[in-house]
Short mmCIF file of C-alpha atoms in Angstrom, two decimals:
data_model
loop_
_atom_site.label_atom_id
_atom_site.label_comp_id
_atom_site.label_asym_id
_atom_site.label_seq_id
_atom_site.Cartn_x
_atom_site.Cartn_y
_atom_site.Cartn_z
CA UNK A 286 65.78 16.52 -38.73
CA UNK A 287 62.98 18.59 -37.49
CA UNK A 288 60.74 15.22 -37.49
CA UNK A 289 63.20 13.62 -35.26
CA UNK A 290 62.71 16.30 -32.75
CA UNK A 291 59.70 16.41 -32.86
CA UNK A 292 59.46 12.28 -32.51
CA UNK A 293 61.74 12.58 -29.33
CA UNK A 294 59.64 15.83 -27.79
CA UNK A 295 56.48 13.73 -27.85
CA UNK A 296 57.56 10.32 -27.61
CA UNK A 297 55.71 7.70 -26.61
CA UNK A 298 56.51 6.66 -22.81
CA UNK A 299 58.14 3.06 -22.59
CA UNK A 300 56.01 0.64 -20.09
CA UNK A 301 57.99 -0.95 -17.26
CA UNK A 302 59.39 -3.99 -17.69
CA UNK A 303 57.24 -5.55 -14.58
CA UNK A 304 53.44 -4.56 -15.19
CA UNK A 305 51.79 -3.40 -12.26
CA UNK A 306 48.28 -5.87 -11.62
CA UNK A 307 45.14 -3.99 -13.14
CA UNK A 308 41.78 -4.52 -10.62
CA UNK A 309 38.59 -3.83 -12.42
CA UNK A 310 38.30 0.11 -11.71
CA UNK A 311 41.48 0.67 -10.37
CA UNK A 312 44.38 1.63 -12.65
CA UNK A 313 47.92 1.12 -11.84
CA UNK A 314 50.15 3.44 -11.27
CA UNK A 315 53.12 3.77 -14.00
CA UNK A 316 55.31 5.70 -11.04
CA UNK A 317 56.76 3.08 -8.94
CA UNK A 318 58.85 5.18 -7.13
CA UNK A 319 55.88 7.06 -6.00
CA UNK A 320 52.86 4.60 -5.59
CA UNK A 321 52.99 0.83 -5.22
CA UNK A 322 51.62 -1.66 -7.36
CA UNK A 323 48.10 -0.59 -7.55
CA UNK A 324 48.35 2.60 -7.38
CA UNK A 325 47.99 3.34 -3.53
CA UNK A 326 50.06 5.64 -1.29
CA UNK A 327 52.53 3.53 0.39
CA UNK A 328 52.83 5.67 3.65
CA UNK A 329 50.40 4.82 5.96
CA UNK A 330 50.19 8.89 7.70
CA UNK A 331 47.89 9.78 4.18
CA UNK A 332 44.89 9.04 3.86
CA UNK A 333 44.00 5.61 2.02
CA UNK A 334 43.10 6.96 -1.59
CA UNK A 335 42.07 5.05 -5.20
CA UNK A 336 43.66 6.37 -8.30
CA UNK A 337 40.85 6.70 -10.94
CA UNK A 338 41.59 6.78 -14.43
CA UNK A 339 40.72 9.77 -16.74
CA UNK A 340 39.32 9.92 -20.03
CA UNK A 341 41.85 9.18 -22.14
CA UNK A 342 43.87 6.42 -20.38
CA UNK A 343 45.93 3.65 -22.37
CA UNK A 344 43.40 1.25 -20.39
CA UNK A 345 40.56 2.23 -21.79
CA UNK A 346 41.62 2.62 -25.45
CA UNK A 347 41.87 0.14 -28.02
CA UNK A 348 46.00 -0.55 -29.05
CA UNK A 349 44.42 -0.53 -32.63
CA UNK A 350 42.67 2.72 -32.62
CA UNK A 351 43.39 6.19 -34.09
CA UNK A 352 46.19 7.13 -36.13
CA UNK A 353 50.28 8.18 -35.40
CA UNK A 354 49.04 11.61 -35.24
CA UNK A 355 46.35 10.98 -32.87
CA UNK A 356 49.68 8.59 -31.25
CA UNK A 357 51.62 11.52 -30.66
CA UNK A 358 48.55 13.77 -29.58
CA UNK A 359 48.24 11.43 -26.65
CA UNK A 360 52.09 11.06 -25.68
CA UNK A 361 51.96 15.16 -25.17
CA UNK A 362 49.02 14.57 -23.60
CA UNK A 363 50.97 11.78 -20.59
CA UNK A 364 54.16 14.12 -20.66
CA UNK A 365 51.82 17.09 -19.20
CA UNK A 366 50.29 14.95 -17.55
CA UNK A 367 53.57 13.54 -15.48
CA UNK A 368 54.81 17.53 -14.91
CA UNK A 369 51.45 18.41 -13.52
CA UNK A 370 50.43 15.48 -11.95
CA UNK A 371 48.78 17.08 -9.14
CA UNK A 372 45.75 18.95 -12.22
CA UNK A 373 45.14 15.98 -13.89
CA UNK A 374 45.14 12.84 -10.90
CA UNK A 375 41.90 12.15 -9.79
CA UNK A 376 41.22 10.36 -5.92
CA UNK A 377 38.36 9.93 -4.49
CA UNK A 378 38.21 8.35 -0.19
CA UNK A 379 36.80 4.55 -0.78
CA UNK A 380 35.06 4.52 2.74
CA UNK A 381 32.79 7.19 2.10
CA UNK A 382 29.92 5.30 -0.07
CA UNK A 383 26.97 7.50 -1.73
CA UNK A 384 23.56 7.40 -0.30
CA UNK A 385 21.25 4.95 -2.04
CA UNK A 386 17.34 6.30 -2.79
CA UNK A 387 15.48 4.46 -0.62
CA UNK A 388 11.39 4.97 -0.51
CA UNK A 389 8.89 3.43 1.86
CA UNK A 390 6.45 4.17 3.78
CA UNK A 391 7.79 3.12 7.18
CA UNK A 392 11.09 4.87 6.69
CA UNK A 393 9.59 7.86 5.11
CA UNK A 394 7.11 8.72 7.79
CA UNK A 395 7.40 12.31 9.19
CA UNK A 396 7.97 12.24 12.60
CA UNK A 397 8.83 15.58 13.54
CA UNK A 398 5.54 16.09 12.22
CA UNK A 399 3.95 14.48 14.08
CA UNK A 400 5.40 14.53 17.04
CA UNK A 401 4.39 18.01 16.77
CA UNK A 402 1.03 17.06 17.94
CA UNK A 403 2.57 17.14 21.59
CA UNK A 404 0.68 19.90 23.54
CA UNK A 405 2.49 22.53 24.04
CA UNK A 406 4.39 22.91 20.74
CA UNK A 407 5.20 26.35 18.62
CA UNK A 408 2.71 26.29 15.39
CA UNK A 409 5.90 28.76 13.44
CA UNK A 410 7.71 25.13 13.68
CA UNK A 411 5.14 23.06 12.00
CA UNK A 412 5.77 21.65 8.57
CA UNK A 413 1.96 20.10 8.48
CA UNK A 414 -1.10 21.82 10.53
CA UNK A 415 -2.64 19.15 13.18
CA UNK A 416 -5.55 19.57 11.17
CA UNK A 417 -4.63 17.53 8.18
CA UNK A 418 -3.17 14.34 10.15
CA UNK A 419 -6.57 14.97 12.14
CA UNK A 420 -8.14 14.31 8.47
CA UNK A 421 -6.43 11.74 7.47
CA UNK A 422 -6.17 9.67 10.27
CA UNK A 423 -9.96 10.23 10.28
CA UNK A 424 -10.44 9.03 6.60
CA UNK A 425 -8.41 5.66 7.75
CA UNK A 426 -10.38 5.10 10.33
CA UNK A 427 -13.67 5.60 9.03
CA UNK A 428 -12.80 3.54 5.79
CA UNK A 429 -11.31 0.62 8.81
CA UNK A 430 -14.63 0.66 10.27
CA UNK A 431 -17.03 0.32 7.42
CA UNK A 432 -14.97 -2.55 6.31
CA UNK A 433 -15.26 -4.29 10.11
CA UNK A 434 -18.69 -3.82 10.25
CA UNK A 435 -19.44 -5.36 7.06
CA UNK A 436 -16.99 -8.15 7.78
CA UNK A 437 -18.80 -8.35 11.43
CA UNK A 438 -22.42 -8.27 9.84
CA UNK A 439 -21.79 -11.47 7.68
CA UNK A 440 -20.58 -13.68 10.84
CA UNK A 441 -23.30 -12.79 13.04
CA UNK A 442 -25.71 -13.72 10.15
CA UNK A 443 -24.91 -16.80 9.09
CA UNK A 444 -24.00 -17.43 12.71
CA UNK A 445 -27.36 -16.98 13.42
CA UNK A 446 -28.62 -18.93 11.29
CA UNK A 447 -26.20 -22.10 12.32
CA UNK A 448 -27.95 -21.78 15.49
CA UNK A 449 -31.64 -21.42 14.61
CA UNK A 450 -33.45 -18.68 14.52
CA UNK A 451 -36.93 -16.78 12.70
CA UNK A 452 -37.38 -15.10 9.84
CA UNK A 453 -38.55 -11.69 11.97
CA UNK A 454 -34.82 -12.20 12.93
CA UNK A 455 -33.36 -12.50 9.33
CA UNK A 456 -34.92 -9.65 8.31
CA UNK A 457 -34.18 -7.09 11.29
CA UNK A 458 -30.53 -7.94 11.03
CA UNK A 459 -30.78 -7.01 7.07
CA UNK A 460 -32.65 -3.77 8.62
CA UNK A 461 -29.93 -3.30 10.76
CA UNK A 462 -27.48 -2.34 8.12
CA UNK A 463 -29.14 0.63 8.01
CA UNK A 464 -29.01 3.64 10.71
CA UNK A 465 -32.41 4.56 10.68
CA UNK A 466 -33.99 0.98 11.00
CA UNK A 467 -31.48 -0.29 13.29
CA UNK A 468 -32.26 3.12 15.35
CA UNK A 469 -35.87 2.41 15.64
CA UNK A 470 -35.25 -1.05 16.81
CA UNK A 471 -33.47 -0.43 19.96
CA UNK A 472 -35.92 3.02 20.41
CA UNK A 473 -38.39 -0.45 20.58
CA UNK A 474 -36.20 -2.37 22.78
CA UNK A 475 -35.37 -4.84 20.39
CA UNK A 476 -31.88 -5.69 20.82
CA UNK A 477 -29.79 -6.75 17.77
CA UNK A 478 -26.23 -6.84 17.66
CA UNK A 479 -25.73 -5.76 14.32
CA UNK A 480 -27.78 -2.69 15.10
CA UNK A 481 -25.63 -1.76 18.11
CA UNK A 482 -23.13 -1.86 16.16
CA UNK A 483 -24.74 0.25 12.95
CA UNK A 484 -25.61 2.92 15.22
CA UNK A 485 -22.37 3.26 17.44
CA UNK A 486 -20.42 3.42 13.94
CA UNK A 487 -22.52 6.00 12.21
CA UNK A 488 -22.35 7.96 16.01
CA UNK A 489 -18.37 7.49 15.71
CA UNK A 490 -18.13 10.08 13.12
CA UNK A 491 -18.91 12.75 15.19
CA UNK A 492 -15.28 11.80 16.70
CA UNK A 493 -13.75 14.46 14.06
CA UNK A 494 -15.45 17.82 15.51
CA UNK A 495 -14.77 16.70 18.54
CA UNK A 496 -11.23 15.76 17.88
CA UNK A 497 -10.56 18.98 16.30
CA UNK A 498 -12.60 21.18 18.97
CA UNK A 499 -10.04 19.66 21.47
CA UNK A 500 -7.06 21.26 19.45
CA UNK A 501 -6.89 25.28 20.02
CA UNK A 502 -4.66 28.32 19.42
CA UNK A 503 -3.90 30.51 21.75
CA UNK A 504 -0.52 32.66 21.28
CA UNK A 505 0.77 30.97 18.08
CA UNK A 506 0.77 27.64 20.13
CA UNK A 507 -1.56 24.71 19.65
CA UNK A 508 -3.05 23.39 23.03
CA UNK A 509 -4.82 19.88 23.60
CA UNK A 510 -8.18 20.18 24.75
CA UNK A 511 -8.26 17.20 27.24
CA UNK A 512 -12.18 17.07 27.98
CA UNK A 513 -12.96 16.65 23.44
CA UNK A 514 -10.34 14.32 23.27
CA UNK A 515 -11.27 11.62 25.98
CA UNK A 516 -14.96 11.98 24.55
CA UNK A 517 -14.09 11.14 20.63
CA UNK A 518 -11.98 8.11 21.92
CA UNK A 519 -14.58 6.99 24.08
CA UNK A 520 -17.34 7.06 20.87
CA UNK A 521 -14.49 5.27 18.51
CA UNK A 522 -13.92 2.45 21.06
CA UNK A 523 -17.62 1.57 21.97
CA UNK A 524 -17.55 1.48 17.92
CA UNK A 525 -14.61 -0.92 17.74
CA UNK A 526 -16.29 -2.72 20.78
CA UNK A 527 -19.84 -3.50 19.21
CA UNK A 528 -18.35 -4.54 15.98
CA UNK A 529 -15.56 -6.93 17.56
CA UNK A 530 -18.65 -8.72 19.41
CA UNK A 531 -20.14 -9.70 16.15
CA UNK A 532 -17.04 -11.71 15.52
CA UNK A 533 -17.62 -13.56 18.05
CA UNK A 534 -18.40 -17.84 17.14
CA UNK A 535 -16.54 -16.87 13.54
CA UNK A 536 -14.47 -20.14 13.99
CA UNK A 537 -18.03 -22.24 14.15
CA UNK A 538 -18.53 -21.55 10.56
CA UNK A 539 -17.15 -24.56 8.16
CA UNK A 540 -16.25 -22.10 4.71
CA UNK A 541 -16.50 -18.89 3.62
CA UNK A 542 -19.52 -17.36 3.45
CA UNK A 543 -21.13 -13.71 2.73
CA UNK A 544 -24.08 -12.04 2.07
CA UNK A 545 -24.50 -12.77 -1.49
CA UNK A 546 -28.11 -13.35 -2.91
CA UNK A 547 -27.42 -16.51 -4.53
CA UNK A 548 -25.45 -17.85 -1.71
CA UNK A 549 -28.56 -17.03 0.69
CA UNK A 550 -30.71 -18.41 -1.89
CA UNK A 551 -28.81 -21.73 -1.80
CA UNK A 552 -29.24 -22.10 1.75
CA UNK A 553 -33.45 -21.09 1.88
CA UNK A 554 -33.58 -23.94 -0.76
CA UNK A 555 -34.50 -22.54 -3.76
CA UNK A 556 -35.55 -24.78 -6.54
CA UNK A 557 -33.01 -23.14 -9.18
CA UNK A 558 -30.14 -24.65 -7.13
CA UNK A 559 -31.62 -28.13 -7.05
CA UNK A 560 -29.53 -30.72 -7.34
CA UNK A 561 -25.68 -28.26 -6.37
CA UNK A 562 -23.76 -29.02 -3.31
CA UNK A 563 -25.36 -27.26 -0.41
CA UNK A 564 -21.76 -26.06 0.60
CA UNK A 565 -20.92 -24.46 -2.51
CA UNK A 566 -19.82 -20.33 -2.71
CA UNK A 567 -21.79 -17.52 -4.53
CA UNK A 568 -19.04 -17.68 -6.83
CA UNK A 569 -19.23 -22.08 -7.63
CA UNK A 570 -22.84 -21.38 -7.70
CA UNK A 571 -22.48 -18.67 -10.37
CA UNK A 572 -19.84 -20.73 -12.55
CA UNK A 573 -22.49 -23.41 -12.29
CA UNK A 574 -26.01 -21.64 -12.73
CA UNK A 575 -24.20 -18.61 -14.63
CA UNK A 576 -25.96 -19.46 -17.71
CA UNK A 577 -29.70 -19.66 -16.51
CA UNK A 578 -31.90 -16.91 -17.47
CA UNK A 579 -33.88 -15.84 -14.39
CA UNK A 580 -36.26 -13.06 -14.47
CA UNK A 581 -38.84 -11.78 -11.47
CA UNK A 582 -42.62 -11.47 -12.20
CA UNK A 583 -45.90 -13.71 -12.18
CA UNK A 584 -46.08 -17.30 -12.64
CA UNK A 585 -49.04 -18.60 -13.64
CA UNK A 586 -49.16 -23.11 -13.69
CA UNK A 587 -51.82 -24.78 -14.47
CA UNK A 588 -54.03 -25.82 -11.32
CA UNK A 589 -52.55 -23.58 -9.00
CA UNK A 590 -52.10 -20.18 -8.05
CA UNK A 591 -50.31 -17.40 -9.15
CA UNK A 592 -47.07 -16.58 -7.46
CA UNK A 593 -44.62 -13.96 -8.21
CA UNK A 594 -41.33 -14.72 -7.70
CA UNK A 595 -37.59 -15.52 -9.12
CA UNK A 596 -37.40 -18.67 -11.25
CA UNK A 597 -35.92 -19.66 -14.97
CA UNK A 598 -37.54 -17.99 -17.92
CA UNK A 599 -36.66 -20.41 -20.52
CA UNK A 600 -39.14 -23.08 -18.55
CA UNK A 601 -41.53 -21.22 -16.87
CA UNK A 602 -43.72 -18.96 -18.56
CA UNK A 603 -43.49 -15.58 -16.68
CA UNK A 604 -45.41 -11.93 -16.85
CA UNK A 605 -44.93 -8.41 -15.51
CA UNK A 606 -47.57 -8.46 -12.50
CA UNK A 607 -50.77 -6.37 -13.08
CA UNK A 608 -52.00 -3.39 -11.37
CA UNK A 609 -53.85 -4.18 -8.28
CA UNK A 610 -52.98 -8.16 -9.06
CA UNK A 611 -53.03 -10.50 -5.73
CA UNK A 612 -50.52 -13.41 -5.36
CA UNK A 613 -50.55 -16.74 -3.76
#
């Protein structure tokens, strides 16, 4: 007797004889005087809600699994469940959707931030000093440049030579890669491109002081210095300036070329490359000559002078020069 009562106090709830449809993550609602057939308020004045189901939901449990006891465990478990319904039903609104973590550097970039750079603005509202864009933006730049000029210095070379020119030439615009050579040669009133462009580069660093002499404080406020900052972007555009002009004929040139040794090598004719095609890159040449063992010193043939230069080891007999030695 007292396992009947119990049996009928926690008996198992009989399903309806329609079953509701089931959507993947939306259960159906077993009151269908209350909800309609998947599981949504039928008056339109509430709020449109999902029903979510809990842990222990017949939906997500095997019909196989656990035993009576564990059976009659979870039909006390629906009966409190239906006389409480409000403690254990679950909604959540479907329109509002979670924020997704979303990185880049586009989206990401701080623009209050910077637009605190605006003259005039409170420093007690800054996240990030002026200072450290200032550095930045300066490391960029700088870094830009370099890579230009280099870029610039190999057109205007092998431009050159596509157009004739002397071997004084060749070697001041190698000099001019450098400040101090490039310096001296338009003290002498020798004008080179590439050197106009070496020195107005190097002289574009001294942008930064100036950049950052034109920012002051004065009452907690930063103020733009107008005078500094139309100097420092007059040195960085003659910069940009010089270095876009030795661009200038790029689309004359018929490959890729550079500054490579063996690719300038190739085109003076040296007798190592004998015999490759004259259009090759430093890199063909390399894959094809990659296995010759050059070394530099004093070549000494029969019937003729010494010479010291570049040229295969394995066929040419070769020395370290002497002291005071003179060379054909």
């Amino acid at each position: 007797m007292h396992n009947v009562q119990l049996l009928q106090q926690h008996r198992i709830p009989t399903p309806p004889t329609v079953y509701p449809i089931s959507w993947p993550g939306v259960v159906p609602s077993r009151d269908l005087s209350n909800a309609s057939s998947i599981g949504f308020r039928p008056r339109l004045t509430e709020p449109l809600q999902e029903s979510l189901a809990w842990e222990n939901s017949t939906h997500f449990r095997s019909t196989s699994e656990g035993s009576n006891q564990e059976l009659l465990a979870f039909a006390a478990e629906v009966n409190d469940a239906r006389s409480s319904r409000t403690s254990k039903q679950y909604h959540r609104n479907p329109r509002h959707l979670r924020e997704a973590w979303r990185a880049g550097g586009w989206r990401r970039v701080p623009w209050r931030g910077m637009g605190s750079l605006v003259n005039g603005t409170s420093v007690p509202s800054w996240t990030i000093t002026p200072h450290v864009y200032l550095a930045v933006f300066e490391m960029l730049v700088c870094l830009l440049t370099l890579c230009a000029l280099c870029e610039g210095v190999v057109v205007a070379f092998w431009r050159l030579l596509l157009h004739g020119t002397t071997i004084a030439d060749v070697f001041d615009t190698f000099e001019s890669t450098s400040f101090w050579p490039a310096a001296k040669l338009l003290i002498r009133g020798h004008f080179n491109g590439v050197a106009l462009a070496t020195v107005l580069s190097v002289l574009s660093l001294a942008r930064y002081p100036l950049l950052q002499r034109s920012i002051i404080t004065s009452d907690s406020t930063y103020t733009t210095h107008t005078a500094f900052v139309i100097i420092g972007m007059l040195i960085q555009f003659a910069s940009i300036a010089a270095i876009v002009i030795l661009y200038y004929g790029y689309w004359e040139l018929g490959r890729q070329v550079s500054l490579d040794p063996l690719e300038i090598a190739r085109a003076f004719g040296a007798p190592l490359f004998d015999g490759l095609d004259g259009n090759m890159s430093a890199s063909d040449l390399a894959m094809q000559r990659g296995h010759v063992a050059i070394r530099y010193g004093a070549v000494e043939r029969y019937g003729g002078e010494k010479v010291l230069r570049i040229d295969d080891a394995s066929r040419v007999n070769m020395r370290l020069p002497w002291e005071g030695e003179v060379f054909g």
